Each structure stands twice: as C-alpha cells, then as structure tokens.
XYZ file of C-alpha atoms in Angstrom:
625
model
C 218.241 -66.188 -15.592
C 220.826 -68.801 -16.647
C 221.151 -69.918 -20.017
C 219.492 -73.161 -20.928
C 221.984 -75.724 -22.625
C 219.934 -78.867 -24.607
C 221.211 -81.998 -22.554
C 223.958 -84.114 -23.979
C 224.249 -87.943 -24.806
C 225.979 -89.494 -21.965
C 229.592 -91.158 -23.558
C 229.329 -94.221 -24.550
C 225.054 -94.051 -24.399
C 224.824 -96.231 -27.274
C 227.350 -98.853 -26.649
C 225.798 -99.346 -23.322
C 222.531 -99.132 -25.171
C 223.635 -102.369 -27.308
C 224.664 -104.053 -24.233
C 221.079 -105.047 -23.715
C 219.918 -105.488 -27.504
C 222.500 -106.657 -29.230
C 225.142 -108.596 -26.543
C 222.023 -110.184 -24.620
C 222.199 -113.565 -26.024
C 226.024 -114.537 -26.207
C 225.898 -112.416 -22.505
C 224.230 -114.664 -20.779
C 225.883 -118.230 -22.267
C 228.282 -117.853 -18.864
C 225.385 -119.416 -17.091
C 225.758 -123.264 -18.592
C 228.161 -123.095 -21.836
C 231.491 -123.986 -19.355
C 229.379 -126.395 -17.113
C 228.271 -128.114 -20.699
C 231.207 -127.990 -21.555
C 232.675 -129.991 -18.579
C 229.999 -132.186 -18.466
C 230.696 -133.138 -22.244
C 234.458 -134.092 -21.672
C 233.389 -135.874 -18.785
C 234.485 -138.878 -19.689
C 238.314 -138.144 -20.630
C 239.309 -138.860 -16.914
C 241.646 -135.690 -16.690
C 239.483 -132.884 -14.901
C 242.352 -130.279 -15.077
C 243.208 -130.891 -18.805
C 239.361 -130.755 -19.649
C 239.403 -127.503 -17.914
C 242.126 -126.489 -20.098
C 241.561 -127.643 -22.946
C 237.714 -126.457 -22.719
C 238.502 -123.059 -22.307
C 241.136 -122.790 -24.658
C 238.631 -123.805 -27.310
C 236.121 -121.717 -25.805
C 238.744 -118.380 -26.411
C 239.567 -119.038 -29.598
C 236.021 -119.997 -30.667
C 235.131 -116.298 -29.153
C 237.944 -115.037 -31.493
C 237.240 -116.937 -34.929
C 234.180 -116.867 -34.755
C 232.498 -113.880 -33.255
C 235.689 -111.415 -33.288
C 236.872 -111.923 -36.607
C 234.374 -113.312 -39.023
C 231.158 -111.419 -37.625
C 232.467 -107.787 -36.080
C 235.491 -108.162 -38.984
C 233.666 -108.822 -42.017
C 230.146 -109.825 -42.072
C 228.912 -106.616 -40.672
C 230.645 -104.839 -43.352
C 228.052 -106.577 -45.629
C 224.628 -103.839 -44.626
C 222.110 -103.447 -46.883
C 221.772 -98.954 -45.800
C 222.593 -100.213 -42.586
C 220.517 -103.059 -41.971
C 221.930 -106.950 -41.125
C 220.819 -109.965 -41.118
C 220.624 -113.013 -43.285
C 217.196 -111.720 -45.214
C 219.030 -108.543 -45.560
C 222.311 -110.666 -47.728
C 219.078 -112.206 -49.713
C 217.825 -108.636 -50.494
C 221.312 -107.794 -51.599
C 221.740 -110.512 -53.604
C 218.471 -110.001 -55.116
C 217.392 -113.501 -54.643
C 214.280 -112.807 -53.084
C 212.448 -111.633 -57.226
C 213.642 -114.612 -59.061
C 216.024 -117.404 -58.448
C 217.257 -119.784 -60.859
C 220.155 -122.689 -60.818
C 222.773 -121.461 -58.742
C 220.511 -118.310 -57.827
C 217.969 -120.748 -56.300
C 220.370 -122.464 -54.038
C 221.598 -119.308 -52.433
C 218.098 -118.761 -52.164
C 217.413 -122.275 -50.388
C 220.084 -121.601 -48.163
C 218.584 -117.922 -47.005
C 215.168 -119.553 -46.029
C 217.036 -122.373 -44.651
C 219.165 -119.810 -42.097
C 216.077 -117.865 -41.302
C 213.917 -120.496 -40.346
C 216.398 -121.724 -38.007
C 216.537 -118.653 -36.427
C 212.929 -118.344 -35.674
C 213.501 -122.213 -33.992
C 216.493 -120.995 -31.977
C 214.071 -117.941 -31.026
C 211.904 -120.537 -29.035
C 214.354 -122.470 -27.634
C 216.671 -119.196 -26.560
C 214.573 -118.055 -23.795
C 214.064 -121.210 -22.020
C 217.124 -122.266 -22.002
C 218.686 -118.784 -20.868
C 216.060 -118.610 -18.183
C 215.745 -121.810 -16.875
C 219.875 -121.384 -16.550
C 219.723 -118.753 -13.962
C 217.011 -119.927 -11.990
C 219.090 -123.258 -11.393
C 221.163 -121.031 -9.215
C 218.368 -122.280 -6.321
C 220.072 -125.849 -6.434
C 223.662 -123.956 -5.174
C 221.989 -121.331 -3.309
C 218.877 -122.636 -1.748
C 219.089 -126.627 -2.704
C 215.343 -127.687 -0.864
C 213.861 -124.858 -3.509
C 214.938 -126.598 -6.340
C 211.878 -128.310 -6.790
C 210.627 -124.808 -7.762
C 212.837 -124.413 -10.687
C 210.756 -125.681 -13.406
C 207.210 -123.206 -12.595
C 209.714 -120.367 -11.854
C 211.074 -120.659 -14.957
C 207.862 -121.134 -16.432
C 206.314 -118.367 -14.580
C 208.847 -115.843 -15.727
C 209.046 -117.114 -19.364
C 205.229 -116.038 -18.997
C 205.695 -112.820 -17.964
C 208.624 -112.255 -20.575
C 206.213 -112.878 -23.668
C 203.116 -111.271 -21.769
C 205.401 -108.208 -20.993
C 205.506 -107.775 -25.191
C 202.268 -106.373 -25.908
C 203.449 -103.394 -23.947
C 206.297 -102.723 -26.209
C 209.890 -102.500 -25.152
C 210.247 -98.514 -25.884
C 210.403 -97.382 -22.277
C 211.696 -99.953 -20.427
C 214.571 -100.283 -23.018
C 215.992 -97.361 -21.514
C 216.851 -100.119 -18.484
C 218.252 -102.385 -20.393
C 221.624 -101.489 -21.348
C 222.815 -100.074 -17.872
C 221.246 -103.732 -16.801
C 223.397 -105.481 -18.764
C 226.415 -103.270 -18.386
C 226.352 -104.262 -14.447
C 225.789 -107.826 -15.702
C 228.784 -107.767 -18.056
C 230.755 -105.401 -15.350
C 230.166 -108.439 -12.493
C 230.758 -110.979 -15.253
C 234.856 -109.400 -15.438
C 234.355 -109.131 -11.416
C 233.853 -113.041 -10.702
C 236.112 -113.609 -13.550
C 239.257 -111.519 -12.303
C 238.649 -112.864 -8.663
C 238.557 -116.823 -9.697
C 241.725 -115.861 -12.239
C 243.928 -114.144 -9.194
C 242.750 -117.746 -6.892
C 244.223 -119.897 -9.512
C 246.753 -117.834 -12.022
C 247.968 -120.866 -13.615
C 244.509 -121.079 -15.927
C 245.638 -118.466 -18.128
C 247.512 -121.101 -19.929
C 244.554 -122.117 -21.411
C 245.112 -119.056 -24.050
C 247.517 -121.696 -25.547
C 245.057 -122.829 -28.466
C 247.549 -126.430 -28.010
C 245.567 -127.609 -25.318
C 241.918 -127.390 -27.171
C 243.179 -129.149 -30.179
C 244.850 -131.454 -27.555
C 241.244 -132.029 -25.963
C 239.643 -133.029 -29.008
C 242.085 -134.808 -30.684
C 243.052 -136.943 -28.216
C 239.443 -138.158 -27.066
C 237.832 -138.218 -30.976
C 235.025 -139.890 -29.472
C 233.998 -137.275 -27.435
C 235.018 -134.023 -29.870
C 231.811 -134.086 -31.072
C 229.891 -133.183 -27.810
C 232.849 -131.241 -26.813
C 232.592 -129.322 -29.652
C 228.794 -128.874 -30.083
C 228.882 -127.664 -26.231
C 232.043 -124.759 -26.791
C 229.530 -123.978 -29.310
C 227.052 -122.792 -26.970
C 229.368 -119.641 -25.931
C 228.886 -118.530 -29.369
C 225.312 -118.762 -30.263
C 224.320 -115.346 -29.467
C 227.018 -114.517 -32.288
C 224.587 -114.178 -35.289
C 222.785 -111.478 -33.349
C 226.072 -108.954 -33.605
C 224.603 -109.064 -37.595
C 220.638 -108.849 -36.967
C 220.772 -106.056 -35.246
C 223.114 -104.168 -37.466
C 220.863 -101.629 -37.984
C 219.986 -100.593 -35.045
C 223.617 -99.685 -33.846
C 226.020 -99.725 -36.606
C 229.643 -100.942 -36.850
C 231.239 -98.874 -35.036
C 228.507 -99.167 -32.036
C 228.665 -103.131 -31.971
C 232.140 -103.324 -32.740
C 233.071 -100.988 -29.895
C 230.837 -102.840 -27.090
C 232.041 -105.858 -28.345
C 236.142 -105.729 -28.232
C 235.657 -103.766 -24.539
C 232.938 -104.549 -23.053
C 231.281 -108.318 -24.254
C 234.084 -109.724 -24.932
C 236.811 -108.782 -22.333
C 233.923 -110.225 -19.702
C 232.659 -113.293 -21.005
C 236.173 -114.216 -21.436
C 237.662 -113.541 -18.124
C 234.193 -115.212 -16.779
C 235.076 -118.129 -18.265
C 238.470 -118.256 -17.271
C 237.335 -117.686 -13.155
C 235.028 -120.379 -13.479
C 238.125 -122.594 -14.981
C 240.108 -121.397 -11.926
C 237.001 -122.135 -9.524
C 236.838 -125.641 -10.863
C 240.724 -126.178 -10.432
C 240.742 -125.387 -7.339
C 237.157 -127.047 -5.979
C 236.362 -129.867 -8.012
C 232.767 -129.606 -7.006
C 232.009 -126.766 -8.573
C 231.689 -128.768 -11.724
C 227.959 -129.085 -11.128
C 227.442 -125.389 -11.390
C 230.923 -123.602 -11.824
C 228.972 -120.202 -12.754
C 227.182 -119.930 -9.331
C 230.238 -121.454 -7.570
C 232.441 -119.130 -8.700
C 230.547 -116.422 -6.351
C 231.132 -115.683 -2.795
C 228.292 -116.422 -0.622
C 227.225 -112.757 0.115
C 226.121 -112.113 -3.330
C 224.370 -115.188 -3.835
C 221.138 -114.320 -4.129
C 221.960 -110.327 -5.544
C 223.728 -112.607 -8.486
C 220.416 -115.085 -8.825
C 218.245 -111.575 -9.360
C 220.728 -109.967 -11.409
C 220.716 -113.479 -13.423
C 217.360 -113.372 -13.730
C 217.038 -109.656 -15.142
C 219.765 -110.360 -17.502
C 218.364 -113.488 -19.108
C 214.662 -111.613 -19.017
C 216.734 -108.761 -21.223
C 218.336 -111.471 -23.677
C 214.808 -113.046 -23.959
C 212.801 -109.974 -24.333
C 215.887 -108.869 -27.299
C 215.447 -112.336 -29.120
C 211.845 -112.042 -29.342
C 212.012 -109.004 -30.880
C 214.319 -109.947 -33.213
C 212.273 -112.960 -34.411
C 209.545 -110.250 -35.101
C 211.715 -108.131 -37.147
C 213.089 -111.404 -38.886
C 209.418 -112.017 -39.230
C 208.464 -109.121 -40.492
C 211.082 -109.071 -43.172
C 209.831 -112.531 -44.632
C 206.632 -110.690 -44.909
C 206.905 -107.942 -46.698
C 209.432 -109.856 -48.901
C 206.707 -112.412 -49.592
C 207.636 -115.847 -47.702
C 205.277 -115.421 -44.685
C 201.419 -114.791 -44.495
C 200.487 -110.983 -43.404
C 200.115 -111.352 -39.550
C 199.012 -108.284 -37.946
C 202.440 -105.927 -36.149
C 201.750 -103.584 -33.867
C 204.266 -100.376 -33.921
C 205.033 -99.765 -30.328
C 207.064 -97.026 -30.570
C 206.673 -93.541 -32.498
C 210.402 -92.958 -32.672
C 211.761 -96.504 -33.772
C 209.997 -98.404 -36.560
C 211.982 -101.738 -35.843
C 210.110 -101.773 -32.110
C 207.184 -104.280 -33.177
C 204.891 -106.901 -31.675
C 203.292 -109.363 -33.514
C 200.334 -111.063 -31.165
C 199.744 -113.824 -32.974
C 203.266 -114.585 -33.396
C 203.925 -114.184 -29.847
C 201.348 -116.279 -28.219
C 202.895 -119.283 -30.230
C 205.944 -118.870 -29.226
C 205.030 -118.334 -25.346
C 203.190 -121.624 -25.085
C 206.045 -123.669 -27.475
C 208.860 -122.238 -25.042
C 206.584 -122.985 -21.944
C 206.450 -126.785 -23.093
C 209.962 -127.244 -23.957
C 211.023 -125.540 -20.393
C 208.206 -128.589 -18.718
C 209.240 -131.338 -21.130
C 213.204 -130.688 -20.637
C 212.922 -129.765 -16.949
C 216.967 -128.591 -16.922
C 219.218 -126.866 -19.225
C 221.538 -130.248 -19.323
C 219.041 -131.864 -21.144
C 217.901 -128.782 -23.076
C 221.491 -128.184 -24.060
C 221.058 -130.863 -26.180
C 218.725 -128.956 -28.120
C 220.133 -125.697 -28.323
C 222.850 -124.737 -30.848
C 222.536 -127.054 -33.814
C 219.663 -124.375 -35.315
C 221.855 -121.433 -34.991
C 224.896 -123.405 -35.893
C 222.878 -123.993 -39.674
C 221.999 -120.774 -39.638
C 226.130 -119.160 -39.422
C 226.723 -121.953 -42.075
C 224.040 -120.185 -44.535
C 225.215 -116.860 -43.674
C 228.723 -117.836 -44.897
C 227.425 -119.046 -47.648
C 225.837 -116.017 -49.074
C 228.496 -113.709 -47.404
C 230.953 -115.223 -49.959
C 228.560 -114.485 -52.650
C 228.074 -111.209 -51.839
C 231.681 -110.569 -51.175
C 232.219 -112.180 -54.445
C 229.323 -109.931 -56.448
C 229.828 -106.874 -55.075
C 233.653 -106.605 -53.520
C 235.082 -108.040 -56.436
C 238.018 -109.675 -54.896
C 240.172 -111.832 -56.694
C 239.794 -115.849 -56.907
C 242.543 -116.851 -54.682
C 241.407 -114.011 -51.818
C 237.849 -115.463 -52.233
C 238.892 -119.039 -52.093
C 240.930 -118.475 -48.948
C 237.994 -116.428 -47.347
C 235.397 -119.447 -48.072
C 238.095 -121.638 -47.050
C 238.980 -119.878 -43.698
C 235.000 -119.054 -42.381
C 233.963 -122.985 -43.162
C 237.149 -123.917 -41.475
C 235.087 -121.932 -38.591
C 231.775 -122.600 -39.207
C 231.496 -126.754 -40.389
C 233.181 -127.918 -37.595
C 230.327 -126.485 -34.889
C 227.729 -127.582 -37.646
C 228.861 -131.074 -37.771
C 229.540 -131.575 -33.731
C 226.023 -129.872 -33.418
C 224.545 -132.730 -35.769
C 225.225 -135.042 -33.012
C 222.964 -133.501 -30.803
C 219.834 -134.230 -33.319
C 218.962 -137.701 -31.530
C 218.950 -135.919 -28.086
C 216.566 -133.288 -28.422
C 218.334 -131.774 -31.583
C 215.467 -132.316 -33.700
C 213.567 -129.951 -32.467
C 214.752 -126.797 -33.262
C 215.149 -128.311 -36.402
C 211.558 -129.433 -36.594
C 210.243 -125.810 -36.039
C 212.684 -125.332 -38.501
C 211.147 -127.559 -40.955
C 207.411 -126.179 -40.411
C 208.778 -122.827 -40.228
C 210.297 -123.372 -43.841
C 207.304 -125.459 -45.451
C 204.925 -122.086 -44.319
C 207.460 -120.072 -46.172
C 207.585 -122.781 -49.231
C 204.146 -122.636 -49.473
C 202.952 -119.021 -49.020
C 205.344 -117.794 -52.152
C 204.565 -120.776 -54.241
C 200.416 -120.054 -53.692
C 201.529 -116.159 -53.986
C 202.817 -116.887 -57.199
C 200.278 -119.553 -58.178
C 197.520 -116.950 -57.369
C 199.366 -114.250 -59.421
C 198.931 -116.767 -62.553
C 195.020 -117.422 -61.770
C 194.135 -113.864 -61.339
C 195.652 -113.040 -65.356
C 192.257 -114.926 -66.250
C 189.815 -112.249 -64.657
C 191.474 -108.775 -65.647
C 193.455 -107.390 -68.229
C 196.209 -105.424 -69.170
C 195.129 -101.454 -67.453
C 195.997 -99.879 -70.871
C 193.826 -102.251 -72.327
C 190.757 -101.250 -70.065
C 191.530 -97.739 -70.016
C 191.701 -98.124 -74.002
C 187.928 -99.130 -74.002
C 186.979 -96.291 -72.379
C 183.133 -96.285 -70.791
C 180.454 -98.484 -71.811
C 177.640 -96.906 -73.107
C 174.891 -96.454 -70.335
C 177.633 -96.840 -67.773
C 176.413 -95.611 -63.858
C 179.417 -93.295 -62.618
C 179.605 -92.979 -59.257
C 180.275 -89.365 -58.199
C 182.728 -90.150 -55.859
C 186.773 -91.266 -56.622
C 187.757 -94.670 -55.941
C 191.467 -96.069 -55.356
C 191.901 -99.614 -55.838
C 194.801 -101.368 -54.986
C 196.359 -103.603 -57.754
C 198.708 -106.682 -57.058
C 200.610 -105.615 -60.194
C 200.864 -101.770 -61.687
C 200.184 -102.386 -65.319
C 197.074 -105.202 -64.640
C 193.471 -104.052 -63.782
C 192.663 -104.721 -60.680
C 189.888 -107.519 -60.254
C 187.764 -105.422 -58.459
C 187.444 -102.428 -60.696
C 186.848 -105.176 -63.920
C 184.176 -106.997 -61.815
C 182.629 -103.803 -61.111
C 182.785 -102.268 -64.954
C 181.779 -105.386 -66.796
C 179.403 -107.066 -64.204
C 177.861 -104.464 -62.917
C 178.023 -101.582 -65.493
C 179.737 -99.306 -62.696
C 182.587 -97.072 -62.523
C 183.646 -93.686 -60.777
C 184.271 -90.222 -61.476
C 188.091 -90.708 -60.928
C 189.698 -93.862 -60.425
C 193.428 -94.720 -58.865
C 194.919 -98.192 -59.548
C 197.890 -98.177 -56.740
C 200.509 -100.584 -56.520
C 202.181 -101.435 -53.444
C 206.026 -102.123 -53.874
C 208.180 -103.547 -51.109
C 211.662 -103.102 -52.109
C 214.726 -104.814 -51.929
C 216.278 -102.168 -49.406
C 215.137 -101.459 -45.801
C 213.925 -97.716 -46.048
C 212.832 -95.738 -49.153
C 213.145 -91.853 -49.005
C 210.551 -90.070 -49.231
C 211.689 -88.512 -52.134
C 211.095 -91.568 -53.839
C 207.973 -92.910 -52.140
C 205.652 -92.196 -55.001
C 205.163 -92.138 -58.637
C 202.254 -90.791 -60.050
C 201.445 -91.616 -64.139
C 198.228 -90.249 -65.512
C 196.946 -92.502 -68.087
C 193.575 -90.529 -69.279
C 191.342 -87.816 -67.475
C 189.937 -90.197 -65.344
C 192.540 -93.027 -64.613
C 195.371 -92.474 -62.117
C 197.986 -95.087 -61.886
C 200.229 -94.600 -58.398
C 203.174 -96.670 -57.658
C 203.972 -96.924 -54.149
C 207.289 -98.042 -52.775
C 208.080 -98.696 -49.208
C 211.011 -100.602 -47.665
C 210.982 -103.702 -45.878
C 211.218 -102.657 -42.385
C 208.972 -99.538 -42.648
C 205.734 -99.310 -41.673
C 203.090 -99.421 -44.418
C 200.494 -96.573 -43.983
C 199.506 -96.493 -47.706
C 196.732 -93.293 -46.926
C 199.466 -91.099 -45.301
C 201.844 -91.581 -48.333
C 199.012 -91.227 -51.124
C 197.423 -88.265 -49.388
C 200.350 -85.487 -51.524
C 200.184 -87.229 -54.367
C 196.094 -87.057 -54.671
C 195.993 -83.405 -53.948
C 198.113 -82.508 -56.401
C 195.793 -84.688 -59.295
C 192.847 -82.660 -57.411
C 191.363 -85.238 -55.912
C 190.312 -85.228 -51.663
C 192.021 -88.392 -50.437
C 189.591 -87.662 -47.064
C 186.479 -88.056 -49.416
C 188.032 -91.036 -51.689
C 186.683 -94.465 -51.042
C 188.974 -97.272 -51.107
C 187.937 -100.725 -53.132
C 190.264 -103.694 -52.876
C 189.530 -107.518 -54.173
C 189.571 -110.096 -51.586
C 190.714 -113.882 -52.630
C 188.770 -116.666 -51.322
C 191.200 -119.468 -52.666
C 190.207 -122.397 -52.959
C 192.375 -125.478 -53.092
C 192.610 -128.545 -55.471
C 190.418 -131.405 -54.582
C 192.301 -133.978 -52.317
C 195.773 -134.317 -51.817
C 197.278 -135.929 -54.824
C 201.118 -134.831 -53.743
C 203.358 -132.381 -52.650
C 201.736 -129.797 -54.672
C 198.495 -129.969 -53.393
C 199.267 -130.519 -49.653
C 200.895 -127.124 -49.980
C 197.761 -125.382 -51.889
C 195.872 -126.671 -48.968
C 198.760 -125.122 -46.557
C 198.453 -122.114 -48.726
C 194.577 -121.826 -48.960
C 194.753 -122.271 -44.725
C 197.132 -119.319 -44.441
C 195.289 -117.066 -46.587
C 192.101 -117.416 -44.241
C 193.732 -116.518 -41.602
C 196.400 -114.035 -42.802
C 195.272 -110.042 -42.215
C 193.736 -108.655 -44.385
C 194.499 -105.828 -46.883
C 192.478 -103.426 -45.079
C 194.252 -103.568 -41.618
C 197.837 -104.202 -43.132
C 197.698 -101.030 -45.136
C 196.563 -98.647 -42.951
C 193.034 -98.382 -45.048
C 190.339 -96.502 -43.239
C 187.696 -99.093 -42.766
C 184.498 -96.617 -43.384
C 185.559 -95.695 -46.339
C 186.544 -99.260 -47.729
C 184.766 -101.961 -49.730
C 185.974 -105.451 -50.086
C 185.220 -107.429 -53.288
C 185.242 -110.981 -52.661
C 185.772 -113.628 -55.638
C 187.018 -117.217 -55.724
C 190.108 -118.209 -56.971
C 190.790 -122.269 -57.550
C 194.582 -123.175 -57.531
C-alpha cells in the first residue's frame, strides 16, 4: 500500500489568499477612479494631457502612498502582529489615560476609526454600484436596472454575513487573483494599442495637470485619490497575513495590475475619445463583455464582504478597549478568531448603504462622497505612526522631522482636495463619522462616570474580607463567582447581598475581567489566582482584544486547583440600571442620556462572557449619573 504523504500548501496559498481580504478594496478602484478622474479635469480643454497628466498622478500616488509609506513603514509598526489604527492607540497606550499631548493623539485615534466605520458604508455601494454600470456600455436599454441591481446585491452581500465567511473564503483569493490577472490583461492590450501612454510615468506631467489648472487641482486631486482608498486596509489586516504576505501580493500581484489597468484605459481613451464615459468597460473587447460584468460583480461582492468584516473587527476592538457599547459577535469560525459577525451592527449598515446606493443613483455623484473619510483617517494614522516611531524606534530629530515631513507631504494634500468634496455629498461619511465618534465619546465618559458612582455602594475587597461574617449570617452551601469591574473593589452584588440581605456563600470568587493592551494573551498568562482568606478567591483574568471572551472555559483550571467544581458554581453579577440627569442642561447631560440609551440596549454581561445562564443571577440596582 503506498505511503500516505500529509498534503502541502500550494506556493504562494497565502498571497493569493490576501488577494481577496486584504487587496479587495484598492482592487476594485479600476472600475471609476480613472473615469473620475477624467471627468474632474474635464474642464482643462486638453483630453490627451488630462490623460497624462491623470495617470501620472495616479502612479506616483500608488507609489507614495501605498508602496512606500504603508507596505514600507507603517506595517512595520504591529502590535504581535496585529494593524490597524486602534492597534497604534494600544501601542501607544493611549487607550488607559490620556492627558495634554497624550489626549490629542488620543482624539486623533477615535477620529481615524470612526471614519473608517463611515467609509465602511459608503465602500460597498460605491464598489458595487461601479460594476453594475457596465449595463449602460454593454446592454444600454438595461440601465434603468442599475440602481435595484445594485441594491439587490448590496442585500445579499450583508444578508450573506450571518453565514460567516469561513468557507466561502476559500473562493475568494483565486477570485480575485483572476480579477487582478484580467486587470494586467486589459491593461497590457490597451498599452500595446497606444505605446506612447507610458510617458505618463514622467511624474512632470501630473504636477503639470494640477498646477496649471489650480482651479481644478482640487477635484483632480480628491478623484486620483480614489485609486488609493483601499490603502489603509494593507495595515488593518496586518494580522491576518503579515509583512511579508501583504508585501509580497502587493509589489507582484496588486500593484503591477492596477497600474498597467490604468495605463490601458489611458491608451483606450487616447485612442477613442468616447470611452471617457466608461474607459474601464471600454477598454474590453466585446466578447468578454458580459464574462467581465460577472467577474466585476464577484470581485466588488469580495471587496464588500472584506470591508464589512473589517468594520467588525475595528468594531470589536473599540469594544473591548472601552469606546463602544457591548453588541453581541458571533464567532463564525473555530479556526480563526478574527472571522466575526456582529447582527446588530450589520443590519445598520445594510439599510444605510441601501439608501445611499437609492439617494445617489450613480457612482459620479457618489464619488463625491467617497474618499474624504478615509483620506482623515491616513492623516491620523500618520500622526500616531510618528509617535510611535518616535517612542519606540528612537530615531533621531532630524530623521523624525524628515519622516513627518515626507508622509504629510503625502497625506495633506489628498486630505485637503478631499475637503472640497464636503458640500457635494462629502458630509456624509463625515456625518456617520461624527455619530460614530459622539457613541464612542459618550460610552467611555458614562464608563468612567459609572466607575465613580459605583465607589459609593462597595468597598475596598480587603476591607470586606477584613470584617469577616456577620454574626447570624445564612451561608449558602454552594460557591459563588462574581464578577468585579475592578480587582481590589467588592463587587456590588456580593455587598448588597452581605449587608442587605445577611447572605453569603461557602466560597466566594471576585473575578476581574482584563482586556489588555495587546491582541492575544498566552495562556500562560491568562490567569492569576490570589487567595485572600479560606473563603475569598480573588481571580484576575486577562484576555486580549481580539480574542474571544469565554470567561468559564478559562476559570474552569484555575477553580479546580482551589477545590472548587466550576460545573456546580453559580455565577452572580450586578446589573446597572443607569439612570440619567434630569433634562438636558448641556453637553454633559445630552451624553448621559446617550450613555444611559446605550447601556439598555448594550448585551449584557451574561451573553458577552460566555456565562451559563442556569447557573447565573443578575442583581439589578440603580445608578444616577
């Protein structure tokens, strides 16, 4: 009988795998970034220096920006692994206590990640509505269609969510690798029509564009912008890839296509002026029309489906760090704790990206929408790059300076054009923004306002464990854990049941529940265990912030080794009912009234930690703020 050999990863597996997770977003700006572009300069009367003069900004945009600040440098700043702009808070450590200086990094962090929930909304429709316009070349009396096909599809995108994207992941790279693959094809075969557009590499004839026509560099700029947005995604999904990973699929795969793309549609439009109304779906011959509509379509579903995750794991991370209410996640896979779904979370987004798709009706108009959030959001990433490059690189002055110096020189210029925008639909993403931030605002200030309230109904737990039992005290046979907001304070629940009711238990655990400032904690260092008397237990629990919090399965060790049978513990845990201030007097109180809202509806303690709800008692109590 022949030997059985274990399988091995196909080459490249994992660069093809972050074709469809990481690439999906900047992969699929081909379909209107150019014809924005053109559309922008418009007005400067010269189609073949536009052409130019567009794509030369377009290249060297690709290069500054993506190339050499993100796959460069920023992803060299990984918190074990992990990216994102939370994850430069974490390292910074701004997310405990902020002061002065401290608090403005802060500010800018919050800032950058409530943009990128906005752009999250707006990415999808946008990308999809994009390649369903490929009716109007291909099929022109459809194109009344466009609209509810986008809609429908946007539909089934967010609907598709709740089944997790574990299995049909799988698809998704080898998807996007044929998408990137034809993206080269069309490129190379509008570059050998028209050779004379690889000129355009000259970076002369982009500064020419916009300095020439000042009164246009503005929407120039803010629409050579929109071949870039997807580049803040190399950095969020750091950790599922790594350097190497991204930076590989990036310098030759991503980039070598979108680029020649972009060039063949330059060509196309040199050669048949019409194709400026849709130079992507121009560019391809007539036979592979429609295969290029689907194969659209499948890509920009991919992109979508990768962005919504990612606004879920950005999501999650504000949670567990403290700046958004506890919605319930869903783990959908048992191999890959960043594959989550958050329902509530989702529906909101569905029916928000629905609207904007009916309201705009066509990605020229929504263009004017898209870019300015994510264009705030690479600002605030540069900002706290520099301070972590400055904190914990250590380079000296003159190297810093010329860093900051060089990655504004990148990023204010796209920030500023993308201002512009705000009067023509630009104030939307920033207006999710803005609610997105005020939620965030508001949940840690009432977190922290709450904090202060509940000092007036315990104590300090070596104070009550000092006291030791009243006399004529019931004890409950069994063993109780409670959960505490803070290790060395007494929970409320187990002083409201000693002092009220004259109660307490055989054995009684006080654990804490520590989210800290890393993504993963070992399991080596999961648990500390401090016995304070024969009958007190204190437990400090530590998780990271993208791990999944199943507080019974972590305790379970450390209980059977104090002799107690986690299986036969109950669990007790206080429930605020907070109530807010009396009327609105100001800023304050509008956001204890935001605050009180949120905590009805947040999850509760029960369901977030993985408590078994037979064995659990909740302990209402009121708490004024």
């Amino acid at each position: 009988m022949a030997e059985t050999r274990p399988a091995r990863a196909l080459p490249f597996a994992a660069e093809t795998a972050a074709l469809g997770v990481v690439f999906g977003d900047i992969g699929t700006s081909p379909l209107y970034a150019f014809k924005q572009g053109l559309l922008a300069a418009s007005g400067t009367g010269s189609l073949d220096s536009n052409v130019f003069g567009l794509l030369s900004l377009i290249t060297w945009a690709v290069i500054l920006s993506v190339t050499i600040k993100y796959v460069m440098l920023v992803l060299r700043a990984d918190n074990d692994g992990e990216g994102g702009i939370l994850a430069l808070v974490t390292l910074l450590d701004l997310h405990r206590s902020a002061t002065g200086r401290r608090l403005l990094l802060l500010a800018a962090g919050l800032v950058g990640g409530a943009m990128l929930i906005g752009d999250g909304v707006l990415t999808p429709a946008i990308s999809v509505l994009s390649a369903i316009e490929g009716l109007e070349v291909i099929a022109p009396p459809l194109d009344h269609w466009i609209v509810a096909v986008t809609v429908l599809v946007i539909l089934m995108v967010f609907v598709s969510q709740r089944a997790g994207t574990d299995r049909i992941g799988a698809f998704y790279g080898p998807v996007m690798l044929l998408w990137f693959a034809t993206l080269a094809g069309l490129g190379i075969y509008g570059i050998a029509q028209a050779p004379q557009v690889l000129f355009a590499l000259d970076p002369r004839h982009g500064i020419a564009l916009v300095v020439l026509h000042p009164g246009l560099a503005g929407a120039v700029l803010g629409a050579t912008f929109l071949a870039i947005t997807g580049g803040e995604a190399l950095y969020a999904d750091l950790g599922h890839f790594g350097r190497p990973v991204i930076t590989r699929a990036w310098l030759f795969v991503a980039m070598p296509a979108l680029l020649l793309n972009y060039f063949g549609q330059g060509a196309d439009v040199l050669i048949h002026r019409e194709a400026v109304r849709n130079p992507f779906y121009d560019l391809s011959p007539d036979p592979i029309d429609v295969p290029l509509l689907i194969l659209a379509t499948a890509a920009t579903v991919i992109a979508s489906q990768a962005i919504i995750t990612g606004v879920f794991s950005l999501a999650k991370q504000a949670i567990e760090l403290g700046y958004l209410p506890p919605m319930r996640i869903r783990y959908t896979s048992e191999h890959n704790d960043q594959h989550i779904y958050i329902g509530r979370l989702n529906w909101i987004m569905m029916l928000a990206c629905a609207a904007i798709v009916v309201s705009f009706g066509s990605s020229d108009r929504l263009a004017s929408a898209y870019g300015i959030a994510v264009a705030m959001a690479m600002v605030a990433t540069t900002i706290l790059f520099i301070a972590y490059v400055r904190r914990s690189w250590q380079w000296p002055v003159p190297a810093l300076v010329a860093l900051a110096c060089g990655l504004f020189a990148i990023d204010l210029p796209f920030a500023v054009a993308n201002l512009t925008k705000l009067p023509d639909g630009g104030w939307l993403p920033v207006g999710i923004a803005a609610i997105v931030l005020v939620i965030m605002v508001s949940w840690r200030r009432g977190l922290e306002g709450l904090g202060l309230q509940q000092r007036r109904f315990t104590e300090p737990l070596d104070d009550f464990v000092a006291r030791g039992r009243p006399s004529a005290c019931a004890i409950s046979p069994r063993t109780a854990i409670f959960l505490s907001r803070g290790g060395a304070v007494t929970p409320v629940a187990l002083g409201r049941l000693s002092d009220l009711l004259n109660v307490q238990f055989s054995r009684s655990v006080i654990v804490s529940v520590w989210i800290a400032a890393r993504p993963r904690v070992p399991v080596d260092e999961r648990v500390r265990v401090l016995t304070l008397d024969p009958v007190h237990v204190r437990v400090d629990v530590r998780f990271g912030y993208m791990q999944q919090i199943d507080v019974p399965s972590v305790l379970g060790p450390a209980l059977y080794a104090q002799g107690i049978d986690p299986d036969e513990a109950v669990y007790v845990i206080g429930h605020e009912r907070v109530i807010p201030p009396d009327g609105i007097g100001g800023v304050r109180d509008a956001l204890a009234h935001l605050f009180a809202f949120l905590a009805r509806n947040a999850e509760r303690s029960v369901d977030r930690f993985g408590l078994p709800r037979p064995r659990t008692i909740e302990i209402g109590y009121p708490v004024r703020l």
